[in-house]
Amino acid sequence: MPYTQMQGAATPVPVVGTEGVRLKLADGREIIDGLASWWSVCHGYNHPHILAEIEKQLRVMPHVMFGGINHEPALKLARRLANLLPEDLNHVFFADSGSVSVEVALKMAVQFWLNRGVQGKNRFVSFKYGYHGDTIGAMSVCDPLNSMHAHFKGFLHEQFVVDLPRDNATVAALDDLLSTQRDRIAAIIVEPLVQGAGGMRFHEPEVLEALRSL
Ligand SMILES: Cc1ncc(COP(=O)(O)O)c(C=O)c1O
């Protein structure tokens, strides 16, 4: 378990199979996996269509790198993702986890300014109760207090972790931060719909609109 002291951790439960929403345990019991293996199996385990497609693809070509080459299945997925996103978001970078995708996004934001010849914009604005992952860069933009990361203070990059712009005072505070620190701030990072790990706090549409307008 992440962030769990091994000496006090419970013994892991052996699983021998999966089906639909269920985990089959070694002792014969079956339990419902309400977490869907941390949301990665949202269509259920052993879904026949997904299994068939994986088997088919494994025989054709299990994996190739994206270093100067690509392939139709990746292009197809990229097109479908781009179609789901607002009009100007038409580029896709595949990463191997949520945390790595956040690392990539942070680096892209820093590189954006460097490409424009602007130095020093390498800090981020993020929000209290936010969670963006467990790699070092992603940890730095999480809420440092209301999270599992408090022990790592001093090790992580210092970012601007502020209140979500919910009312006049917090909108003004964020506006002020963006003005006074504009030479240091590369980007704002926010969970798109809900602050999940921070307590299932759903964003009000007005908050996201306020952020977009800043
Ligand atoms: C909003 C958000 N960003 C990033 C992550 C990190 O994803 P991963 O666990 O795949 O690294 C999570 C994981 O729950 C998340 O909820």
PDB file of C-alpha atoms and ligand atoms in Angstrom:
ATOM      1  CA  MET A   1       0.000   0.000   0.000  1.00  0.00           C
ATOM      2  CA  PRO A   2       1.312   3.481  -0.816  1.00  0.00           C
ATOM      3  CA  TYR A   3       2.415   5.523   2.235  1.00  0.00           C
ATOM      4  CA  THR A   4       1.907   2.562   4.558  1.00  0.00           C
ATOM      5  CA  GLN A   5       4.482   1.512   7.134  1.00  0.00           C
ATOM      6  CA  MET A   6       5.345  -2.084   6.214  1.00  0.00           C
ATOM      7  CA  GLN A   7       5.720  -3.230   9.801  1.00  0.00           C
ATOM      8  CA  GLY A   8       2.134  -2.331  10.651  1.00  0.00           C
ATOM      9  CA  ALA A   9       0.498  -3.075   7.292  1.00  0.00           C
ATOM     10  CA  ALA A  10      -2.174  -5.769   7.034  1.00  0.00           C
ATOM     11  CA  THR A  11      -1.186  -8.917   5.094  1.00  0.00           C
ATOM     12  CA  PRO A  12      -2.327  -8.569   1.455  1.00  0.00           C
ATOM     13  CA  VAL A  13      -5.317 -10.732   0.493  1.00  0.00           C
ATOM     14  CA  PRO A  14      -4.393 -13.301  -2.227  1.00  0.00           C
ATOM     15  CA  VAL A  15      -6.549 -13.015  -5.374  1.00  0.00           C
ATOM     16  CA  VAL A  16      -6.668 -15.900  -7.870  1.00  0.00           C
ATOM     17  CA  GLY A  17      -9.102 -14.604 -10.479  1.00  0.00           C
ATOM     18  CA  THR A  18     -11.440 -11.840 -11.591  1.00  0.00           C
ATOM     19  CA  GLU A  19     -14.814 -11.650 -13.333  1.00  0.00           C
ATOM     20  CA  GLY A  20     -17.014  -8.615 -13.937  1.00  0.00           C
ATOM     21  CA  VAL A  21     -17.025  -6.608 -10.709  1.00  0.00           C
ATOM     22  CA  ARG A  22     -15.732  -9.500  -8.588  1.00  0.00           C
ATOM     23  CA  LEU A  23     -12.394 -10.625  -7.188  1.00  0.00           C
ATOM     24  CA  LYS A  24     -12.049 -14.361  -6.503  1.00  0.00           C
ATOM     25  CA  LEU A  25      -9.981 -14.979  -3.400  1.00  0.00           C
ATOM     26  CA  ALA A  26      -7.657 -17.929  -2.785  1.00  0.00           C
ATOM     27  CA  ASP A  27      -9.873 -19.138   0.084  1.00  0.00           C
ATOM     28  CA  GLY A  28     -12.874 -19.494  -2.258  1.00  0.00           C
ATOM     29  CA  ARG A  29     -14.672 -16.287  -1.319  1.00  0.00           C
ATOM     30  CA  GLU A  30     -15.716 -13.715  -3.911  1.00  0.00           C
ATOM     31  CA  ILE A  31     -15.843 -10.009  -3.147  1.00  0.00           C
ATOM     32  CA  ILE A  32     -17.087  -6.999  -5.120  1.00  0.00           C
ATOM     33  CA  ASP A  33     -14.268  -4.627  -6.077  1.00  0.00           C
ATOM     34  CA  GLY A  34     -16.013  -1.298  -5.583  1.00  0.00           C
ATOM     35  CA  LEU A  35     -12.755   0.531  -6.348  1.00  0.00           C
ATOM     36  CA  ALA A  36     -12.323  -1.136  -9.782  1.00  0.00           C
ATOM     37  CA  SER A  37      -8.615  -1.557  -9.044  1.00  0.00           C
ATOM     38  CA  TRP A  38      -8.237   2.160  -8.436  1.00  0.00           C
ATOM     39  CA  TRP A  39     -10.591   3.025 -11.335  1.00  0.00           C
ATOM     40  CA  SER A  40      -8.468   1.312 -13.987  1.00  0.00           C
ATOM     41  CA  VAL A  41     -11.081  -1.403 -14.686  1.00  0.00           C
ATOM     42  CA  CYS A  42     -14.133   0.797 -15.124  1.00  0.00           C
ATOM     43  CA  HIS A  43     -15.673  -1.631 -17.672  1.00  0.00           C
ATOM     44  CA  GLY A  44     -15.271  -4.608 -15.340  1.00  0.00           C
ATOM     45  CA  TYR A  45     -12.714  -7.417 -15.241  1.00  0.00           C
ATOM     46  CA  ASN A  46     -12.391  -9.871 -18.165  1.00  0.00           C
ATOM     47  CA  HIS A  47     -14.701  -7.817 -20.398  1.00  0.00           C
ATOM     48  CA  PRO A  48     -15.085 -10.035 -23.510  1.00  0.00           C
ATOM     49  CA  HIS A  49     -14.642  -7.228 -26.051  1.00  0.00           C
ATOM     50  CA  ILE A  50     -11.563  -5.812 -24.299  1.00  0.00           C
ATOM     51  CA  LEU A  51     -10.007  -9.284 -23.868  1.00  0.00           C
ATOM     52  CA  ALA A  52     -10.588 -10.118 -27.549  1.00  0.00           C
ATOM     53  CA  GLU A  53      -9.040  -6.831 -28.717  1.00  0.00           C
ATOM     54  CA  ILE A  54      -5.988  -7.250 -26.446  1.00  0.00           C
ATOM     55  CA  GLU A  55      -5.447 -10.842 -27.663  1.00  0.00           C
ATOM     56  CA  LYS A  56      -5.797  -9.772 -31.310  1.00  0.00           C
ATOM     57  CA  GLN A  57      -3.378  -6.865 -30.905  1.00  0.00           C
ATOM     58  CA  LEU A  58      -0.824  -8.965 -28.982  1.00  0.00           C
ATOM     59  CA  ARG A  59      -0.524 -11.315 -31.966  1.00  0.00           C
ATOM     60  CA  VAL A  60      -0.109  -8.473 -34.467  1.00  0.00           C
ATOM     61  CA  MET A  61       2.263  -6.204 -32.514  1.00  0.00           C
ATOM     62  CA  PRO A  62       2.492  -6.111 -28.704  1.00  0.00           C
ATOM     63  CA  HIS A  63       4.414  -2.849 -28.370  1.00  0.00           C
ATOM     64  CA  VAL A  64       6.609  -0.415 -30.235  1.00  0.00           C
ATOM     65  CA  MET A  65       8.150   2.794 -28.961  1.00  0.00           C
ATOM     66  CA  PHE A  66       6.927   6.211 -30.094  1.00  0.00           C
ATOM     67  CA  GLY A  67      10.491   7.310 -30.834  1.00  0.00           C
ATOM     68  CA  GLY A  68      10.031   8.414 -34.434  1.00  0.00           C
ATOM     69  CA  ILE A  69       7.445   5.740 -35.301  1.00  0.00           C
ATOM     70  CA  ASN A  70       3.734   5.345 -34.680  1.00  0.00           C
ATOM     71  CA  HIS A  71       0.870   3.029 -35.562  1.00  0.00           C
ATOM     72  CA  GLU A  72      -2.782   3.106 -36.512  1.00  0.00           C
ATOM     73  CA  PRO A  73      -4.262   1.948 -33.138  1.00  0.00           C
ATOM     74  CA  ALA A  74      -2.478   4.824 -31.367  1.00  0.00           C
ATOM     75  CA  LEU A  75      -3.570   7.308 -34.031  1.00  0.00           C
ATOM     76  CA  LYS A  76      -7.146   6.050 -33.759  1.00  0.00           C
ATOM     77  CA  LEU A  77      -7.150   6.511 -29.974  1.00  0.00           C
ATOM     78  CA  ALA A  78      -5.575   9.971 -30.295  1.00  0.00           C
ATOM     79  CA  ARG A  79      -8.262  11.034 -32.792  1.00  0.00           C
ATOM     80  CA  ARG A  80     -11.045   9.758 -30.531  1.00  0.00           C
ATOM     81  CA  LEU A  81      -9.613  11.589 -27.504  1.00  0.00           C
ATOM     82  CA  ALA A  82      -9.179  14.804 -29.492  1.00  0.00           C
ATOM     83  CA  ASN A  83     -12.808  14.560 -30.621  1.00  0.00           C
ATOM     84  CA  LEU A  84     -13.925  14.472 -26.985  1.00  0.00           C
ATOM     85  CA  LEU A  85     -11.916  17.585 -26.090  1.00  0.00           C
ATOM     86  CA  PRO A  86     -12.597  21.267 -26.836  1.00  0.00           C
ATOM     87  CA  GLU A  87     -11.700  22.388 -30.319  1.00  0.00           C
ATOM     88  CA  ASP A  88      -8.143  23.622 -29.851  1.00  0.00           C
ATOM     89  CA  LEU A  89      -6.941  20.593 -27.835  1.00  0.00           C
ATOM     90  CA  ASN A  90      -5.862  18.403 -30.727  1.00  0.00           C
ATOM     91  CA  HIS A  91      -2.493  17.055 -29.632  1.00  0.00           C
ATOM     92  CA  VAL A  92      -2.157  13.862 -27.582  1.00  0.00           C
ATOM     93  CA  PHE A  93       0.846  12.665 -25.565  1.00  0.00           C
ATOM     94  CA  PHE A  94       0.475   9.116 -24.240  1.00  0.00           C
ATOM     95  CA  ALA A  95       1.885   8.541 -20.751  1.00  0.00           C
ATOM     96  CA  ASP A  96       1.906   5.416 -18.631  1.00  0.00           C
ATOM     97  CA  SER A  97       0.089   6.776 -15.571  1.00  0.00           C
ATOM     98  CA  GLY A  98      -1.751   9.770 -14.207  1.00  0.00           C
ATOM     99  CA  SER A  99       1.317  10.931 -12.284  1.00  0.00           C
ATOM    100  CA  VAL A 100       3.549  10.706 -15.344  1.00  0.00           C
ATOM    101  CA  SER A 101       0.989  12.620 -17.409  1.00  0.00           C
ATOM    102  CA  VAL A 102       1.143  15.397 -14.789  1.00  0.00           C
ATOM    103  CA  GLU A 103       4.972  15.384 -14.941  1.00  0.00           C
ATOM    104  CA  VAL A 104       4.766  15.711 -18.728  1.00  0.00           C
ATOM    105  CA  ALA A 105       2.216  18.531 -18.490  1.00  0.00           C
ATOM    106  CA  LEU A 106       4.389  20.461 -15.996  1.00  0.00           C
ATOM    107  CA  LYS A 107       7.422  20.106 -18.256  1.00  0.00           C
ATOM    108  CA  MET A 108       5.415  21.172 -21.314  1.00  0.00           C
ATOM    109  CA  ALA A 109       4.275  24.314 -19.493  1.00  0.00           C
ATOM    110  CA  VAL A 110       7.853  25.209 -18.506  1.00  0.00           C
ATOM    111  CA  GLN A 111       9.095  24.447 -22.014  1.00  0.00           C
ATOM    112  CA  PHE A 112       6.316  26.581 -23.534  1.00  0.00           C
ATOM    113  CA  TRP A 113       7.844  29.683 -21.926  1.00  0.00           C
ATOM    114  CA  LEU A 114      11.430  28.687 -22.727  1.00  0.00           C
ATOM    115  CA  ASN A 115      10.457  28.225 -26.385  1.00  0.00           C
ATOM    116  CA  ARG A 116       9.182  31.819 -26.316  1.00  0.00           C
ATOM    117  CA  GLY A 117      12.503  32.988 -24.912  1.00  0.00           C
ATOM    118  CA  VAL A 118      11.055  33.712 -21.441  1.00  0.00           C
ATOM    119  CA  GLN A 119      13.264  32.552 -18.549  1.00  0.00           C
ATOM    120  CA  GLY A 120      12.244  31.927 -14.926  1.00  0.00           C
ATOM    121  CA  LYS A 121       8.606  30.867 -15.354  1.00  0.00           C
ATOM    122  CA  ASN A 122       8.907  27.492 -13.651  1.00  0.00           C
ATOM    123  CA  ARG A 123       6.493  27.594 -10.714  1.00  0.00           C
ATOM    124  CA  PHE A 124       2.874  26.423 -10.642  1.00  0.00           C
ATOM    125  CA  VAL A 125      -0.362  27.519  -9.053  1.00  0.00           C
ATOM    126  CA  SER A 126      -2.406  24.649  -7.614  1.00  0.00           C
ATOM    127  CA  PHE A 127      -5.240  24.376  -5.122  1.00  0.00           C
ATOM    128  CA  LYS A 128      -5.845  23.314  -1.566  1.00  0.00           C
ATOM    129  CA  TYR A 129      -7.271  19.761  -1.362  1.00  0.00           C
ATOM    130  CA  GLY A 130      -5.882  19.051  -4.853  1.00  0.00           C
ATOM    131  CA  TYR A 131      -4.223  15.728  -5.675  1.00  0.00           C
ATOM    132  CA  HIS A 132      -2.190  15.150  -8.835  1.00  0.00           C
ATOM    133  CA  GLY A 133      -0.142  12.023  -8.179  1.00  0.00           C
ATOM    134  CA  ASP A 134       2.831  10.606  -6.337  1.00  0.00           C
ATOM    135  CA  THR A 135       5.885  11.319  -8.476  1.00  0.00           C
ATOM    136  CA  ILE A 136       8.029  14.217  -7.283  1.00  0.00           C
ATOM    137  CA  GLY A 137       6.728  16.951  -9.604  1.00  0.00           C
ATOM    138  CA  ALA A 138       3.119  15.811  -9.220  1.00  0.00           C
ATOM    139  CA  MET A 139       3.496  15.691  -5.426  1.00  0.00           C
ATOM    140  CA  SER A 140       4.727  19.275  -5.420  1.00  0.00           C
ATOM    141  CA  VAL A 141       1.416  20.547  -6.849  1.00  0.00           C
ATOM    142  CA  CYS A 142      -0.745  18.543  -4.414  1.00  0.00           C
ATOM    143  CA  ASP A 143      -2.093  20.131  -1.249  1.00  0.00           C
ATOM    144  CA  PRO A 144       0.955  19.790   1.044  1.00  0.00           C
ATOM    145  CA  LEU A 145      -1.097  19.693   4.251  1.00  0.00           C
ATOM    146  CA  ASN A 146      -4.372  17.928   3.483  1.00  0.00           C
ATOM    147  CA  SER A 147      -2.658  14.968   1.806  1.00  0.00           C
ATOM    148  CA  MET A 148      -0.193  12.156   2.354  1.00  0.00           C
ATOM    149  CA  HIS A 149       2.699  14.428   1.395  1.00  0.00           C
ATOM    150  CA  ALA A 150       3.200  16.484   4.548  1.00  0.00           C
ATOM    151  CA  HIS A 151       6.278  14.416   5.546  1.00  0.00           C
ATOM    152  CA  PHE A 152       8.030  15.375   2.314  1.00  0.00           C
ATOM    153  CA  LYS A 153       8.100  19.121   2.984  1.00  0.00           C
ATOM    154  CA  GLY A 154      11.530  20.507   2.083  1.00  0.00           C
ATOM    155  CA  PHE A 155      12.154  17.757  -0.459  1.00  0.00           C
ATOM    156  CA  LEU A 156       9.567  18.966  -2.980  1.00  0.00           C
ATOM    157  CA  HIS A 157       9.596  22.096  -5.164  1.00  0.00           C
ATOM    158  CA  GLU A 158       7.720  24.956  -3.509  1.00  0.00           C
ATOM    159  CA  GLN A 159       4.624  25.886  -5.503  1.00  0.00           C
ATOM    160  CA  PHE A 160       1.778  28.351  -4.932  1.00  0.00           C
ATOM    161  CA  VAL A 161      -0.974  26.229  -3.344  1.00  0.00           C
ATOM    162  CA  VAL A 162      -3.981  28.523  -2.860  1.00  0.00           C
ATOM    163  CA  ASP A 163      -7.744  28.565  -2.234  1.00  0.00           C
ATOM    164  CA  LEU A 164     -10.006  27.799  -5.170  1.00  0.00           C
ATOM    165  CA  PRO A 165     -11.549  31.053  -6.454  1.00  0.00           C
ATOM    166  CA  ARG A 166     -14.969  30.553  -4.841  1.00  0.00           C
ATOM    167  CA  ASP A 167     -15.935  34.087  -3.855  1.00  0.00           C
ATOM    168  CA  ASN A 168     -14.834  37.683  -4.366  1.00  0.00           C
ATOM    169  CA  ALA A 169     -12.055  37.444  -1.780  1.00  0.00           C
ATOM    170  CA  THR A 170     -10.486  34.252  -3.179  1.00  0.00           C
ATOM    171  CA  VAL A 171     -10.855  35.451  -6.794  1.00  0.00           C
ATOM    172  CA  ALA A 172      -9.100  38.695  -5.806  1.00  0.00           C
ATOM    173  CA  ALA A 173      -6.348  36.784  -3.943  1.00  0.00           C
ATOM    174  CA  LEU A 174      -5.660  34.563  -6.951  1.00  0.00           C
ATOM    175  CA  ASP A 175      -5.765  37.540  -9.307  1.00  0.00           C
ATOM    176  CA  ASP A 176      -3.263  39.315  -7.073  1.00  0.00           C
ATOM    177  CA  LEU A 177      -0.947  36.266  -6.981  1.00  0.00           C
ATOM    178  CA  LEU A 178      -1.039  35.983 -10.776  1.00  0.00           C
ATOM    179  CA  SER A 179      -0.126  39.668 -11.075  1.00  0.00           C
ATOM    180  CA  THR A 180       2.640  39.791  -8.471  1.00  0.00           C
ATOM    181  CA  GLN A 181       4.231  36.440  -9.420  1.00  0.00           C
ATOM    182  CA  ARG A 182       3.606  36.538 -13.157  1.00  0.00           C
ATOM    183  CA  ASP A 183       7.342  36.320 -13.920  1.00  0.00           C
ATOM    184  CA  ARG A 184       7.624  33.031 -12.008  1.00  0.00           C
ATOM    185  CA  ILE A 185       4.329  31.258 -12.804  1.00  0.00           C
ATOM    186  CA  ALA A 186       4.292  28.825 -15.736  1.00  0.00           C
ATOM    187  CA  ALA A 187       0.703  27.555 -15.413  1.00  0.00           C
ATOM    188  CA  ILE A 188      -2.274  26.737 -13.193  1.00  0.00           C
ATOM    189  CA  ILE A 189      -3.104  23.064 -12.589  1.00  0.00           C
ATOM    190  CA  VAL A 190      -6.584  21.975 -11.466  1.00  0.00           C
ATOM    191  CA  GLU A 191      -8.458  18.671 -11.392  1.00  0.00           C
ATOM    192  CA  PRO A 192     -11.064  19.030 -14.138  1.00  0.00           C
ATOM    193  CA  LEU A 193     -14.307  18.032 -12.364  1.00  0.00           C
ATOM    194  CA  VAL A 194     -13.742  16.894  -8.822  1.00  0.00           C
ATOM    195  CA  GLN A 195     -11.025  16.985  -6.187  1.00  0.00           C
ATOM    196  CA  GLY A 196     -11.126  13.206  -5.728  1.00  0.00           C
ATOM    197  CA  ALA A 197      -8.444  12.186  -3.238  1.00  0.00           C
ATOM    198  CA  GLY A 198      -8.932  15.494  -1.371  1.00  0.00           C
ATOM    199  CA  GLY A 199     -12.435  14.410  -0.306  1.00  0.00           C
ATOM    200  CA  MET A 200     -14.660  14.087  -3.416  1.00  0.00           C
ATOM    201  CA  ARG A 201     -15.164  17.857  -3.584  1.00  0.00           C
ATOM    202  CA  PHE A 202     -16.979  18.641  -6.828  1.00  0.00           C
ATOM    203  CA  HIS A 203     -16.081  21.935  -8.465  1.00  0.00           C
ATOM    204  CA  GLU A 204     -18.854  24.452  -8.936  1.00  0.00           C
ATOM    205  CA  PRO A 205     -19.019  25.423 -12.650  1.00  0.00           C
ATOM    206  CA  GLU A 206     -18.533  29.078 -11.629  1.00  0.00           C
ATOM    207  CA  VAL A 207     -15.163  28.197 -10.057  1.00  0.00           C
ATOM    208  CA  LEU A 208     -13.869  26.672 -13.283  1.00  0.00           C
ATOM    209  CA  GLU A 209     -15.281  29.596 -15.276  1.00  0.00           C
ATOM    210  CA  ALA A 210     -13.524  32.038 -12.930  1.00  0.00           C
ATOM    211  CA  LEU A 211     -10.246  30.146 -13.422  1.00  0.00           C
ATOM    212  CA  ARG A 212     -10.645  30.121 -17.186  1.00  0.00           C
ATOM    213  CA  SER A 213     -11.237  33.857 -17.255  1.00  0.00           C
ATOM    214  CA  LEU A 214      -8.128  34.817 -15.229  1.00  0.00           C
TER     215      LEU A 214
HETATM  216  C1  LIG B   1      -6.556  13.904 -10.464  1.00  0.00           C
HETATM  217  C2  LIG B   1      -5.492  12.854 -10.420  1.00  0.00           C
HETATM  218  N1  LIG B   1      -4.313  13.111 -11.009  1.00  0.00           N
HETATM  219  C3  LIG B   1      -3.310  12.194 -10.985  1.00  0.00           C
HETATM  220  C4  LIG B   1      -3.478  10.959 -10.370  1.00  0.00           C
HETATM  221  C5  LIG B   1      -2.337   9.978 -10.353  1.00  0.00           C
HETATM  222  O1  LIG B   1      -2.601   8.918 -11.185  1.00  0.00           O
HETATM  223  P1  LIG B   1      -1.739   7.564 -11.093  1.00  0.00           P
HETATM  224  O2  LIG B   1      -2.129   6.908  -9.819  1.00  0.00           O
HETATM  225  O3  LIG B   1      -2.159   6.803 -12.321  1.00  0.00           O
HETATM  226  O4  LIG B   1      -0.293   7.937 -11.128  1.00  0.00           O
HETATM  227  C6  LIG B   1      -4.697  10.643  -9.767  1.00  0.00           C
HETATM  228  C7  LIG B   1      -4.884   9.339  -9.116  1.00  0.00           C
HETATM  229  O5  LIG B   1      -5.853   9.089  -8.457  1.00  0.00           O
HETATM  230  C8  LIG B   1      -5.731  11.618  -9.776  1.00  0.00           C
HETATM  231  O6  LIG B   1      -6.904  11.381  -9.175  1.00  0.00           O
END
